[in-house]
Coordinates of C-alpha atoms and ligand atoms in Angstrom, one line a residue:
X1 CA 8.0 -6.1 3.4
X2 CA 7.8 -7.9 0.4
X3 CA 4.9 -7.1 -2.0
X4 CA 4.3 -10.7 -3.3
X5 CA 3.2 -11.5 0.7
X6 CA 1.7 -7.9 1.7
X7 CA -2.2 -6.8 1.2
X8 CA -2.0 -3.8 -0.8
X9 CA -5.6 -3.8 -3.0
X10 CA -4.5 -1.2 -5.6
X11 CA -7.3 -0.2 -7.9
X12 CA -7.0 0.4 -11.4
X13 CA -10.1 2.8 -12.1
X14 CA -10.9 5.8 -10.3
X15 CA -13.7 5.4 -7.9
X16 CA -16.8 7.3 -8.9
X17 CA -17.6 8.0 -5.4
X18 CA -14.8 10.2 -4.6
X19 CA -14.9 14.1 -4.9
X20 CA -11.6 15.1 -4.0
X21 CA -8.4 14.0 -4.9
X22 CA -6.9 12.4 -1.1
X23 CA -10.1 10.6 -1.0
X24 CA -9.2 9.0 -4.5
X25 CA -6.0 8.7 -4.2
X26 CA -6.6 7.1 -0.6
X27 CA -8.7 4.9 -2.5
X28 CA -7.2 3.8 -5.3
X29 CA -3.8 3.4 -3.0
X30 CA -5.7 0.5 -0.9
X31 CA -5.5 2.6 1.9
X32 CA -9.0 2.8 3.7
X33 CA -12.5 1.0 2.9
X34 CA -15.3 2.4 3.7
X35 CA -17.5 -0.4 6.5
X36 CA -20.7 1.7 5.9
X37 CA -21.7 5.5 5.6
X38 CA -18.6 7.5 7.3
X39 CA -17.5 4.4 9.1
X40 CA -13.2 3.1 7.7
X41 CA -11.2 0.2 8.6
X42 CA -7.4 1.5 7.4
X43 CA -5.9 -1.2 5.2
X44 CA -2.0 -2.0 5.6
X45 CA -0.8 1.2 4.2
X46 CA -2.9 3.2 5.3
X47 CA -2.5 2.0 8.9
X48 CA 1.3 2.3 8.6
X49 CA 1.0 6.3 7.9
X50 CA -1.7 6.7 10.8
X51 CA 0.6 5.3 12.9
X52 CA 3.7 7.4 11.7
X53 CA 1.3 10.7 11.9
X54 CA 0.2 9.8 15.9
X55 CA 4.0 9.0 16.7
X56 CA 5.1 12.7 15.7
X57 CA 1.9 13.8 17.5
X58 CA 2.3 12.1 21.0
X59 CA 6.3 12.9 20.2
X60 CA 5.3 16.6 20.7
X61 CA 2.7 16.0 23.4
X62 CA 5.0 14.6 25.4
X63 CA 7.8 17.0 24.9
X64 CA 5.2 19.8 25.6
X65 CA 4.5 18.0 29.0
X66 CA 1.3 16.4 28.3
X67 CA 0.8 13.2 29.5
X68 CA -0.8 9.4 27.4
X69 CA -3.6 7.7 29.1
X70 CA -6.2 5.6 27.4
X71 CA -10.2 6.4 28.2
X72 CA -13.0 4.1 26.7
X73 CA -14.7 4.9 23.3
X74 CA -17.9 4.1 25.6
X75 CA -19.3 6.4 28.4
X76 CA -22.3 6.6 30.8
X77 CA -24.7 8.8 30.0
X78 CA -24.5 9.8 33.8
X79 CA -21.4 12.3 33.7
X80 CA -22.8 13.4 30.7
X81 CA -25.9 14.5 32.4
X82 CA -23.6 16.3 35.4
X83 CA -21.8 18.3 33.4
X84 CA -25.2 19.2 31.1
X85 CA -24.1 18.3 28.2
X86 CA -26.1 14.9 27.6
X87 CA -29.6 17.3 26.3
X88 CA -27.3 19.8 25.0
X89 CA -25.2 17.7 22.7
X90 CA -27.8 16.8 19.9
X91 CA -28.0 14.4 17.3
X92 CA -24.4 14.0 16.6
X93 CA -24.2 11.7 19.7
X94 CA -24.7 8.4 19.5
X95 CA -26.7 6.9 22.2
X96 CA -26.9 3.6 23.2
X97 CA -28.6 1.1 25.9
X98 CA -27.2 -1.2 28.1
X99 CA -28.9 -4.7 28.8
X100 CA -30.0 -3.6 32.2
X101 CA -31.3 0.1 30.1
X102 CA -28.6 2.2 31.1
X103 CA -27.6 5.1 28.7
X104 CA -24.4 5.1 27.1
X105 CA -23.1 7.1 24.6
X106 CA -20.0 6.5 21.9
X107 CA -17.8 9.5 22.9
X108 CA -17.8 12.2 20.8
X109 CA -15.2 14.0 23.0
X110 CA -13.8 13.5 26.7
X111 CA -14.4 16.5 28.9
X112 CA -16.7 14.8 31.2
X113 CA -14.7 11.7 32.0
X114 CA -11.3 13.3 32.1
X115 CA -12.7 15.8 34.6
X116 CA -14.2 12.4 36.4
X117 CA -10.3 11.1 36.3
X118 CA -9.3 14.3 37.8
X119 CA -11.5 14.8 40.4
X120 CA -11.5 11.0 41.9
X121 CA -7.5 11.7 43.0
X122 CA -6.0 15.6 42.2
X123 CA -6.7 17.2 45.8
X124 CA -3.9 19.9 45.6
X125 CA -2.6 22.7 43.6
X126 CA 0.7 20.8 44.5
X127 CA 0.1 18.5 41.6
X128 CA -0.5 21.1 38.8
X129 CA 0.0 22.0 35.9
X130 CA -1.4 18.6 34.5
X131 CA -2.4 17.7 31.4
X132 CA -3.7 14.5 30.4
X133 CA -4.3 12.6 26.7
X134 CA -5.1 10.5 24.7
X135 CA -5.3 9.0 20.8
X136 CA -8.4 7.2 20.6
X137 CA -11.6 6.6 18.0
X138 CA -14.3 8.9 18.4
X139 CA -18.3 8.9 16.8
X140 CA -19.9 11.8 15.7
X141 CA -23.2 11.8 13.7
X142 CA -22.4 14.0 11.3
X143 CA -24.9 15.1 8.7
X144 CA -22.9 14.8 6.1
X145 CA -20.1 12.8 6.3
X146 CA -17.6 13.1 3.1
X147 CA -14.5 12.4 1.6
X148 CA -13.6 9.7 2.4
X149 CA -11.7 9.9 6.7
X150 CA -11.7 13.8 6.0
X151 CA -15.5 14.0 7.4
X152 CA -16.1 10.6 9.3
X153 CA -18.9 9.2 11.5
X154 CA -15.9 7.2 13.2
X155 CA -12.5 9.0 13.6
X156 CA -9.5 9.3 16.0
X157 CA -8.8 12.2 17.9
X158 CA -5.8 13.1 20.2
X159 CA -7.6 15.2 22.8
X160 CA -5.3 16.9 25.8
X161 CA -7.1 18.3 28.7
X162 CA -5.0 20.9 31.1
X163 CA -5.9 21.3 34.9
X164 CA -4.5 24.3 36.5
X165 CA -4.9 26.4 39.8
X166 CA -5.8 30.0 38.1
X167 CA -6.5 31.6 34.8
X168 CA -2.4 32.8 34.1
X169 CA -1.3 29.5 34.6
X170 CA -4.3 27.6 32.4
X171 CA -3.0 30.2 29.4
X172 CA 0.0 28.9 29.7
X173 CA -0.6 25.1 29.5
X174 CA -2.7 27.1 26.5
X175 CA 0.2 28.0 24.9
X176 CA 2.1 24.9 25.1
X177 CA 0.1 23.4 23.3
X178 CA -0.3 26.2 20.8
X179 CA 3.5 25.4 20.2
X180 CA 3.3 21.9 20.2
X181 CA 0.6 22.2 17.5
X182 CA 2.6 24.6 15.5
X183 CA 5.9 21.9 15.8
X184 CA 3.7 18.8 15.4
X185 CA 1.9 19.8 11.8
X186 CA 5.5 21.2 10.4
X187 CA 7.0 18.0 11.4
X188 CA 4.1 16.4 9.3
X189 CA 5.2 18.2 6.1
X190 CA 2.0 20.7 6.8
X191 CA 1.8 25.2 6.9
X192 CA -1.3 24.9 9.7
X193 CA -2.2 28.6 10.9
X194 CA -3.6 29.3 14.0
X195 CA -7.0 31.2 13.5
X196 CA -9.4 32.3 15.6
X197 CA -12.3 30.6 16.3
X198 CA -15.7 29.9 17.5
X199 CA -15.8 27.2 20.6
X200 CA -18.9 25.7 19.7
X201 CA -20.1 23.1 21.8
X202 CA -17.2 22.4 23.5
X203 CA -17.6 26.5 24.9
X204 CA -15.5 28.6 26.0
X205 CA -13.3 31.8 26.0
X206 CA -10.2 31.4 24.0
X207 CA -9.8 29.0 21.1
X208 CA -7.8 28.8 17.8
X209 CA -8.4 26.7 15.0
X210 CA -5.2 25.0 13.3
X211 CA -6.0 25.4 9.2
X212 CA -4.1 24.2 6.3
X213 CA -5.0 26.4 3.2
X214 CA -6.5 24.0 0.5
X215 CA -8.9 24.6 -2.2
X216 CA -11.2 21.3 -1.2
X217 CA -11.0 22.8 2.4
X218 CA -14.5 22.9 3.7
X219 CA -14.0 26.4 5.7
X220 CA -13.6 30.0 4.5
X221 CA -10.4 31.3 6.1
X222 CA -8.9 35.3 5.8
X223 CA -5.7 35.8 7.3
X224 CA -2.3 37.8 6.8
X225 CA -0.1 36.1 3.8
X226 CA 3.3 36.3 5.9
X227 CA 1.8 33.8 8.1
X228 CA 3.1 31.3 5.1
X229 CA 6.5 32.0 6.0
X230 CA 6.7 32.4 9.8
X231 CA 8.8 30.5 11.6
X232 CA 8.3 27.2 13.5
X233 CA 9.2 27.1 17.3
X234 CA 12.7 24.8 17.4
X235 CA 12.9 21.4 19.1
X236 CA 14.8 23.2 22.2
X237 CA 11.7 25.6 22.5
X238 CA 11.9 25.6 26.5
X239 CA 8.0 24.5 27.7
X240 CA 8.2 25.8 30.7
X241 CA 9.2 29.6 29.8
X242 CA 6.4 31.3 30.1
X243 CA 7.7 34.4 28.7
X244 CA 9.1 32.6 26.1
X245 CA 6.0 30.7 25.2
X246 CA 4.3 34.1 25.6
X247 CA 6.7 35.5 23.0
X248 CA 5.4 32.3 20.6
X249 CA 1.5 32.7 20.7
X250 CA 2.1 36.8 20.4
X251 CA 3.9 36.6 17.2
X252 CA 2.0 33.8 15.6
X253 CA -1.4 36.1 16.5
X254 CA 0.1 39.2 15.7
X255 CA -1.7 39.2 12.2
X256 CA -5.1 39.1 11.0
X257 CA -6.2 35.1 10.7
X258 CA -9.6 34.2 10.9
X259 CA -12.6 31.6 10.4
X260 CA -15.3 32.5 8.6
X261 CA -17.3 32.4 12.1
X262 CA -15.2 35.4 13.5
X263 CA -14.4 37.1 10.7
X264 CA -14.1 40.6 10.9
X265 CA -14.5 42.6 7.7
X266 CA -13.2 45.9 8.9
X267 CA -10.3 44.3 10.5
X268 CA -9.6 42.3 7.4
X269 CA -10.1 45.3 5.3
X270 CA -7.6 47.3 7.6
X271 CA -4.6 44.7 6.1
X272 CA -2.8 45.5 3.1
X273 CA -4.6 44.3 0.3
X274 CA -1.5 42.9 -1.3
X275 CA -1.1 40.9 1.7
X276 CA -4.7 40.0 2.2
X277 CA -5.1 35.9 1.8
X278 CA -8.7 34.5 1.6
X279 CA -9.1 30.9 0.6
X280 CA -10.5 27.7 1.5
X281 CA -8.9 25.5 4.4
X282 CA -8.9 22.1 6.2
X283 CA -9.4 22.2 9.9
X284 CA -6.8 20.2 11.4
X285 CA -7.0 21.1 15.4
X286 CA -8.6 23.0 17.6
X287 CA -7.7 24.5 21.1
X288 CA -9.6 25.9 23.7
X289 CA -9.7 28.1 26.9
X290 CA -12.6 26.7 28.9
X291 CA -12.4 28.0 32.3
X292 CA -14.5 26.4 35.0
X293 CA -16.8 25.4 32.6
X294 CA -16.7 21.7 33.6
X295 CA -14.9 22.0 36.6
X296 CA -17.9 23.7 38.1
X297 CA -20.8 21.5 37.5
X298 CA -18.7 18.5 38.0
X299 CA -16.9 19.7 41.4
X300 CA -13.3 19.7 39.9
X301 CA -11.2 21.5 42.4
X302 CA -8.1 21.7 44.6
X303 CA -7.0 23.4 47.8
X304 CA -5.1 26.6 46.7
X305 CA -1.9 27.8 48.6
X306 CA -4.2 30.1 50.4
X307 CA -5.9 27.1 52.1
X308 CA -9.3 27.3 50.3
X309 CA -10.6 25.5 47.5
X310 CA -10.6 26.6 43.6
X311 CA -12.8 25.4 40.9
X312 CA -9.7 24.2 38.5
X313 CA -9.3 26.2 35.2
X314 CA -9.1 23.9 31.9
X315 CA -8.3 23.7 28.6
X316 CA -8.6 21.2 25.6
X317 CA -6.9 20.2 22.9
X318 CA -7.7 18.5 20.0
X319 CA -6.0 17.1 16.5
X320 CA -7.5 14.9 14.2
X321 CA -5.3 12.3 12.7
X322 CA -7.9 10.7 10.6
X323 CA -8.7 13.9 8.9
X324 CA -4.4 15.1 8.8
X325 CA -3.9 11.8 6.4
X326 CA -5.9 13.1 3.6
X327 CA -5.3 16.3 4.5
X328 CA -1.5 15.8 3.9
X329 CA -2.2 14.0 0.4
X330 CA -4.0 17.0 -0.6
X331 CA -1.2 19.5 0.3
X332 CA 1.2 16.9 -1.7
X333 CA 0.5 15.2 -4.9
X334 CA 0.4 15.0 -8.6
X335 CA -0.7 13.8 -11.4
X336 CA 0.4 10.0 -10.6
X337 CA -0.5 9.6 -7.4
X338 CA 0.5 10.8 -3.3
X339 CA 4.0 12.3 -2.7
X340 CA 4.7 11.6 1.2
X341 CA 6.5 13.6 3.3
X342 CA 9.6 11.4 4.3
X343 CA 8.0 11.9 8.0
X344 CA 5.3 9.7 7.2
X345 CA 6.1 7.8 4.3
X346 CA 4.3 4.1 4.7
X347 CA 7.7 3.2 3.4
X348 CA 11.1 4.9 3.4
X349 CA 12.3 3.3 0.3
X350 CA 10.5 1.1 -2.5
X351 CA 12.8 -1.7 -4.3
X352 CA 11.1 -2.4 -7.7
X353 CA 12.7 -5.7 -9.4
X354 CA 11.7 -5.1 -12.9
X355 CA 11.9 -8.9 -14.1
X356 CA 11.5 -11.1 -11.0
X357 CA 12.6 -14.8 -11.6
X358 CA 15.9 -12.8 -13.8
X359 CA 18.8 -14.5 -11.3
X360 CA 20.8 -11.2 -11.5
X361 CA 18.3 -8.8 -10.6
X362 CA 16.7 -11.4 -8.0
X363 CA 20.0 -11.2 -6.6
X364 CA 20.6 -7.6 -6.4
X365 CA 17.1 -6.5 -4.9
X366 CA 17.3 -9.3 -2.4
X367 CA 21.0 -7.5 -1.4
X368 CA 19.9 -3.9 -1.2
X369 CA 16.9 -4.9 0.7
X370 CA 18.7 -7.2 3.2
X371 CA 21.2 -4.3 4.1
X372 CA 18.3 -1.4 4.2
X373 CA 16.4 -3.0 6.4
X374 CA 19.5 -4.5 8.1
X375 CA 19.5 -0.5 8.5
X376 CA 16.6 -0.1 10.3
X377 CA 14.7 1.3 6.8
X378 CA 11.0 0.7 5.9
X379 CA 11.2 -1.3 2.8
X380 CA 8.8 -2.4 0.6
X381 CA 10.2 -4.9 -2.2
X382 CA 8.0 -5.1 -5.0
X383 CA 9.0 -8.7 -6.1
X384 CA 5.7 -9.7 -7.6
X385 CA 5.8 -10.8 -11.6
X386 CA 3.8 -7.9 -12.8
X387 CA 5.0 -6.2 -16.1
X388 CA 8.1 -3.0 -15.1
X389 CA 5.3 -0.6 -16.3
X390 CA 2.6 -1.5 -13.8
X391 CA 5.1 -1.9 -10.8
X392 CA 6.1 1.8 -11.8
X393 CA 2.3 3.3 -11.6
X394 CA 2.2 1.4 -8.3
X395 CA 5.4 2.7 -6.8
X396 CA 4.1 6.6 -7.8
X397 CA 1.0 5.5 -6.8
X398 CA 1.6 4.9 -3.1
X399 CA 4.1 8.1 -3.1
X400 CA 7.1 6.5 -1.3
X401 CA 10.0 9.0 -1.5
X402 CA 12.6 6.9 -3.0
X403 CA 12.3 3.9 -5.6
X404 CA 15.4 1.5 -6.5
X405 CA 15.0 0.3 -9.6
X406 CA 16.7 -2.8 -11.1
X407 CA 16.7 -4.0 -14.5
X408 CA 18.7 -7.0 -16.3
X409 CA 20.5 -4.0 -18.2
X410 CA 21.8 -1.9 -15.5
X411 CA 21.8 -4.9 -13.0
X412 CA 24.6 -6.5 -15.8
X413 CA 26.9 -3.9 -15.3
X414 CA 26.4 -3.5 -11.6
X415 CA 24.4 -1.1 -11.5
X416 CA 20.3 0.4 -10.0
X417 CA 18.7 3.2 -11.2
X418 CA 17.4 5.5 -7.7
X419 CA 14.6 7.6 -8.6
X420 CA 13.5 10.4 -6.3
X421 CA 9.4 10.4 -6.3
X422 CA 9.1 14.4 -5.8
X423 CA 11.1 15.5 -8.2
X424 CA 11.5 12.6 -10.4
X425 CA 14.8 12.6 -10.8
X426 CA 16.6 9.5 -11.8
X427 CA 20.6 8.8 -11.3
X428 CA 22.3 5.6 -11.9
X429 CA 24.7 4.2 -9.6
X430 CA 26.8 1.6 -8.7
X431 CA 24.6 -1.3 -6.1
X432 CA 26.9 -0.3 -3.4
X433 CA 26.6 3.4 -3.5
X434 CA 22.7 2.7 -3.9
X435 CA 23.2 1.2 -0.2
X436 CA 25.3 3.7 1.5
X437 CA 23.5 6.6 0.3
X438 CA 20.9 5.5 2.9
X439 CA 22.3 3.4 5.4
X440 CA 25.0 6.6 6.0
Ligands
LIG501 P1 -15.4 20.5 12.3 O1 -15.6 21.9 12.4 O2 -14.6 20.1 11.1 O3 -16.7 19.7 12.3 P2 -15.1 20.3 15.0 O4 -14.8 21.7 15.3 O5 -16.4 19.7 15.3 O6 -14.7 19.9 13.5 P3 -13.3 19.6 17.2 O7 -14.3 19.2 18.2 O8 -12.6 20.8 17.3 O9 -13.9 19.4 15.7 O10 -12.3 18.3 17.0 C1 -10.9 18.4 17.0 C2 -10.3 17.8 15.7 O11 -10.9 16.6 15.4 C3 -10.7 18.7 14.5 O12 -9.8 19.8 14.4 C4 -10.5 17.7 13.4 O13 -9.1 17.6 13.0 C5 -10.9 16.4 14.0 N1 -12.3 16.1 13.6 C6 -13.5 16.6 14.1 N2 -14.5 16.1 13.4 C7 -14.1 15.2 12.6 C8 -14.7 14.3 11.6 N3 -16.0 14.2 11.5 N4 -13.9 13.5 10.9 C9 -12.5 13.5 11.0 N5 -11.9 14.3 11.9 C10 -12.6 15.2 12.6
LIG502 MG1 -13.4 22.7 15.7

């Protein structure tokens, strides 16, 4: 991409109505812009990182079995008012008419309808374990929506929803995706630890919240400090062990870890108080047990082996990848700007021309950008005529892992300078090894 023909509205000043840093910095990097209260469109780059953040999540969904569908952002009110939830749910819904008066509702969440999806075709305990998802916008109410796609009105949510025949199997669909979860935030440069948690409305029996330790977070979290260095479940984790998935959950809720909801001061008291962590954290998913909660009212079931019918048992699954993009800029930045995790990096590498219309360094930045993307590399070539200094601040700006500088000097005696965002180290090299260090 080259900069000159992209839409990247960097601001110069920071934005007075942003309280924590992401939301600046998500700013002030053209990411979002905010439509009206809580409500984003995501600009160029910050559309490019949502997207990289939902391919690693449906990467692990899928691995972990679940299955991609798309529902509507829109429901009836009617399933709504099966399942009991249509009084129950509150302000935070959004309710709507039809033209012919019907009640509809922006979905806040999809329990109802994927139950619906089940029930119109899964007759047989033959066809379970299932689990179904999807990525799609969501529209809570909130009272107080706040920094920035952190706390939005509208926001995206992968939600999973597992079907199975009896409660043993259901905890294991549980902890698939309690493994997923721990593989997908790692693989987004993230420590999330599971804590437990209160269901809320959703309800339920067994639920863990997934929280990244931050000091902008907006809960109050207690948990054991060697969750910090536990290990993450490897990419050949076998799904369908249920020992071994057994093994997984055990460990990872071996330790005290807790939202302020269910904390338990004896219990926390009861840990060594060297190892005692309380801080602040960013809720970045959320599981849940539910039972027959919605299979019940809604008539989910399936003939059993035994030749009778069973109520299903279900779980869901939620992450927010709305909320994970700031979330990940507040876990990794400094003092000039967002420092991506190569994982999600809007770009892999940024090629800064320090004096476009110079025929030698036109020539070299149009070479190494040819052959990285030739190399199947994101690149973004900053070829506009602003001054070196300004096309620097930008390229820390925007956080992009690796920057290739060229100047008239270096450029003269064949040379870029490659400058590594996180650590800010700077080597010189020849044009060539510039290349194959990342085509290799
Ligand atoms: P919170 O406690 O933060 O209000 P919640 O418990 O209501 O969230 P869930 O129903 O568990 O949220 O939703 C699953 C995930 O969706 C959350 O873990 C979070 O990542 C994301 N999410 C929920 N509400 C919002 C929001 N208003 N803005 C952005 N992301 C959200
Ligand atoms: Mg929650």
């Amino acid at each position: 991409m080259r900069l000159s023909r992209y839409f990247m509205p960097i601001l110069k000043e920071n934005p007075k109505e942003a309280e924590i840093v992401s939301h600046r910095l998500m700013l002030r990097a053209g990411m979002i812009r905010q439509q009206s209260q809580g409500i984003y469109s995501w600009l160029p780059l910050g559309k490019r990182v949502l997207d990289k953040v939902n391919a690693i999540i449906r990467d692990e969904q899928n691995r972990a079995g679940a299955i991609e569908l798309s529902m509507p952002t829109l429901q009836s009110a009617e399933l709504w008012q099966e399942s009991g939830r249509y009084d129950a749910y509150g302000k935070e819904m959004l309710r709507i008419k039809d033209r012919q008066d019907r009640p509809m509702l922006y979905g806040p969440t999809n329990e109802e309808m994927v139950t619906d999806i089940f029930r119109s075709s899964v007759k047989s305990y033959k066809d379970l374990p299932l689990n179904l998802y999807h990525i799609q916008l969501k529209f809570r109410d909130e009272i107080r929506p706040r920094f920035g796609t952190m706390r939005s009105r509208e926001f995206m949510m992968k939600d999973a929803y597992s079907f199975d025949l009896t409660r043993e199997a259901a905890e294991h669909s549980y902890n698939k995706m309690f493994a997923a979860y721990l593989r997908t935030f790692d693989r987004l440069g993230l420590r999330a630890i599971p804590m437990r948690a209160d269901t809320g409305p959703i309800g339920g029996k067994l639920s863990h919240e997934f929280i990244i330790l931050a000091d902008t977070g907006e809960s109050e979290v207690f948990c054991h400090k060697d969750f910090v260095d536990f290990d993450i479940p490897g990419e050949h984790t076998d799904f369908d062990s249920v020992e071994g998935l057994q093994a997984i959950f055990d460990k990872w809720t071996s330790l005290y870890a807790a939202t302020s909801e269910m904390h338990d001061e004896a219990a926390f008291n009861a840990v060594p108080e060297g190892d005692r962590l309380s801080a602040r954290g960013i809720e970045v998913g959320h599981i849940f047990y539910f039972g027959t909660k919605y299979s019940e009212p809604m008539g989910a079931k399936v003939q059993g082996p035994d030749g009778k019918e069973h109520f299903v048992h279900m779980g869901s699954y939620g992450i927010g990848p709305t909320r994970l993009v700031p979330a990940i800029i507040e876990a990794s930045h400094d003092d000039k700007g967002i420092i991506w995790p190569a994982s999600v990096a809007p770009f892999d590498i940024v090629v800064i021309n320090m004096k476009a219309g110079d025929q030698a360094c036109d020539d070299t930045c149009e070479l190494i950008y040819a052959a990285l993307t030739k190399a199947g590399k994101d690149v973004l070539y900053d070829d506009t005529d602003d001054r070196a200094g300004t096309k620097f601040a930008t390229a820390d700006l925007i956080g992009v892992p690796v920057q290739i500088i060229a100047g008239p000097r270096a450029v003269a005696n064949g040379e870029v300078e490659v400058k590594d965002r996180k650590t800010g180290a700077r080597e010189t090299m020849t044009i060539e090894a510039a290349i194959n260090r990342f085509v290799a």
